[in-house]
XYZ file of C-alpha atoms in Angstrom:
111
model
C -145.153 -174.022 45.037
C -145.950 -177.584 44.334
C -143.398 -180.057 43.243
C -144.156 -183.663 41.846
C -141.730 -186.255 40.650
C -143.420 -189.162 38.309
C -141.212 -192.036 38.773
C -142.574 -194.132 35.826
C -142.134 -191.543 33.341
C -139.155 -189.881 35.129
C -140.540 -186.249 34.719
C -140.365 -183.438 37.225
C -143.181 -181.037 37.350
C -142.865 -177.608 39.208
C -145.957 -175.381 39.312
C -145.923 -172.043 41.038
C -149.054 -170.456 42.423
C -147.426 -166.949 41.459
C -146.729 -167.737 38.062
C -143.697 -169.339 36.288
C -140.932 -167.330 37.784
C -138.542 -168.641 40.384
C -136.092 -167.113 42.727
C -133.440 -169.667 41.901
C -131.885 -171.350 38.998
C -133.291 -174.432 38.094
C -130.290 -176.832 36.826
C -130.942 -180.008 34.566
C -127.964 -182.519 34.513
C -127.575 -186.366 33.699
C -127.723 -188.290 30.469
C -128.980 -187.093 27.147
C -132.677 -187.528 26.602
C -135.531 -186.450 24.287
C -138.299 -183.896 25.330
C -136.088 -182.385 28.306
C -137.641 -179.123 28.256
C -141.018 -178.582 27.183
C -142.200 -174.806 27.522
C -145.803 -174.710 28.068
C -146.409 -171.070 26.660
C -145.417 -170.036 23.141
C -144.749 -166.244 24.326
C -144.596 -162.980 22.356
C -141.959 -160.525 21.075
C -142.759 -158.198 24.063
C -142.819 -161.518 26.489
C -140.870 -164.507 25.407
C -141.527 -167.749 26.828
C -137.779 -168.251 27.670
C -136.440 -164.989 28.813
C -133.726 -163.182 30.788
C -136.090 -161.413 33.221
C -137.056 -159.100 30.320
C -138.398 -158.688 26.881
C -135.304 -160.349 25.555
C -135.556 -164.110 25.038
C -136.758 -166.994 22.581
C -140.652 -167.427 21.645
C -142.595 -169.275 19.030
C -144.559 -167.966 16.467
C -146.639 -170.122 13.890
C -144.222 -172.418 12.576
C -141.246 -169.943 13.664
C -138.832 -169.786 16.474
C -137.935 -166.143 17.236
C -134.998 -164.711 19.011
C -135.637 -161.174 20.315
C -133.722 -158.315 22.193
C -135.663 -155.663 23.875
C -138.840 -156.657 22.469
C -137.845 -156.495 18.941
C -137.327 -159.510 16.725
C -133.442 -160.180 15.869
C -133.736 -163.741 14.228
C -136.605 -165.630 12.767
C -136.088 -169.003 11.997
C -138.738 -170.670 9.648
C -138.877 -172.602 6.439
C -137.740 -169.243 4.630
C -134.875 -167.991 7.035
C -135.557 -164.371 7.704
C -132.851 -162.012 9.283
C -134.208 -158.876 10.540
C -130.960 -157.438 11.975
C -127.487 -156.640 10.589
C -125.545 -159.857 9.866
C -121.470 -159.454 10.297
C -119.083 -161.916 9.219
C -115.471 -162.202 8.850
C -113.524 -160.572 6.006
C -112.401 -163.830 4.396
C -109.617 -163.963 1.542
C -109.477 -164.758 -2.018
C -109.013 -168.645 -1.373
C -111.282 -168.569 1.559
C -114.137 -166.075 1.175
C -116.332 -165.187 3.738
C -119.411 -166.140 2.056
C -118.860 -169.271 -0.088
C -120.671 -172.162 -1.558
C -121.041 -175.879 -0.011
C -119.966 -177.081 -3.440
C -117.229 -174.749 -4.242
C -115.619 -173.255 -1.149
C -113.137 -171.165 -2.694
C -115.745 -169.044 -4.727
C -117.700 -166.451 -3.047
C -117.604 -162.988 -1.563
C -114.906 -161.588 0.738
C -113.806 -158.249 1.676
């Protein structure tokens, strides 16, 4: 495994000759910064770039961020939000519906 720290840019680069899997966790702490995590591969539904050792994780498609479980898309975030699974929300009440409108919080749908 090759590790390199670039002091002027405050960047740590880790390259593995056996791919991108590591036996131990990588922990990042410190002050808030931009460009903290740059994933080099977009991934796919069956092999997400950020995964949990399986086909469950997060990957990028053209102008989309996808969350998949077991190789199946469950959440697709793009300019036209698409939900491919079940959406479960609370029951709500007459005065506080579970689904409401930002301009009229007591008008909407409840069970």
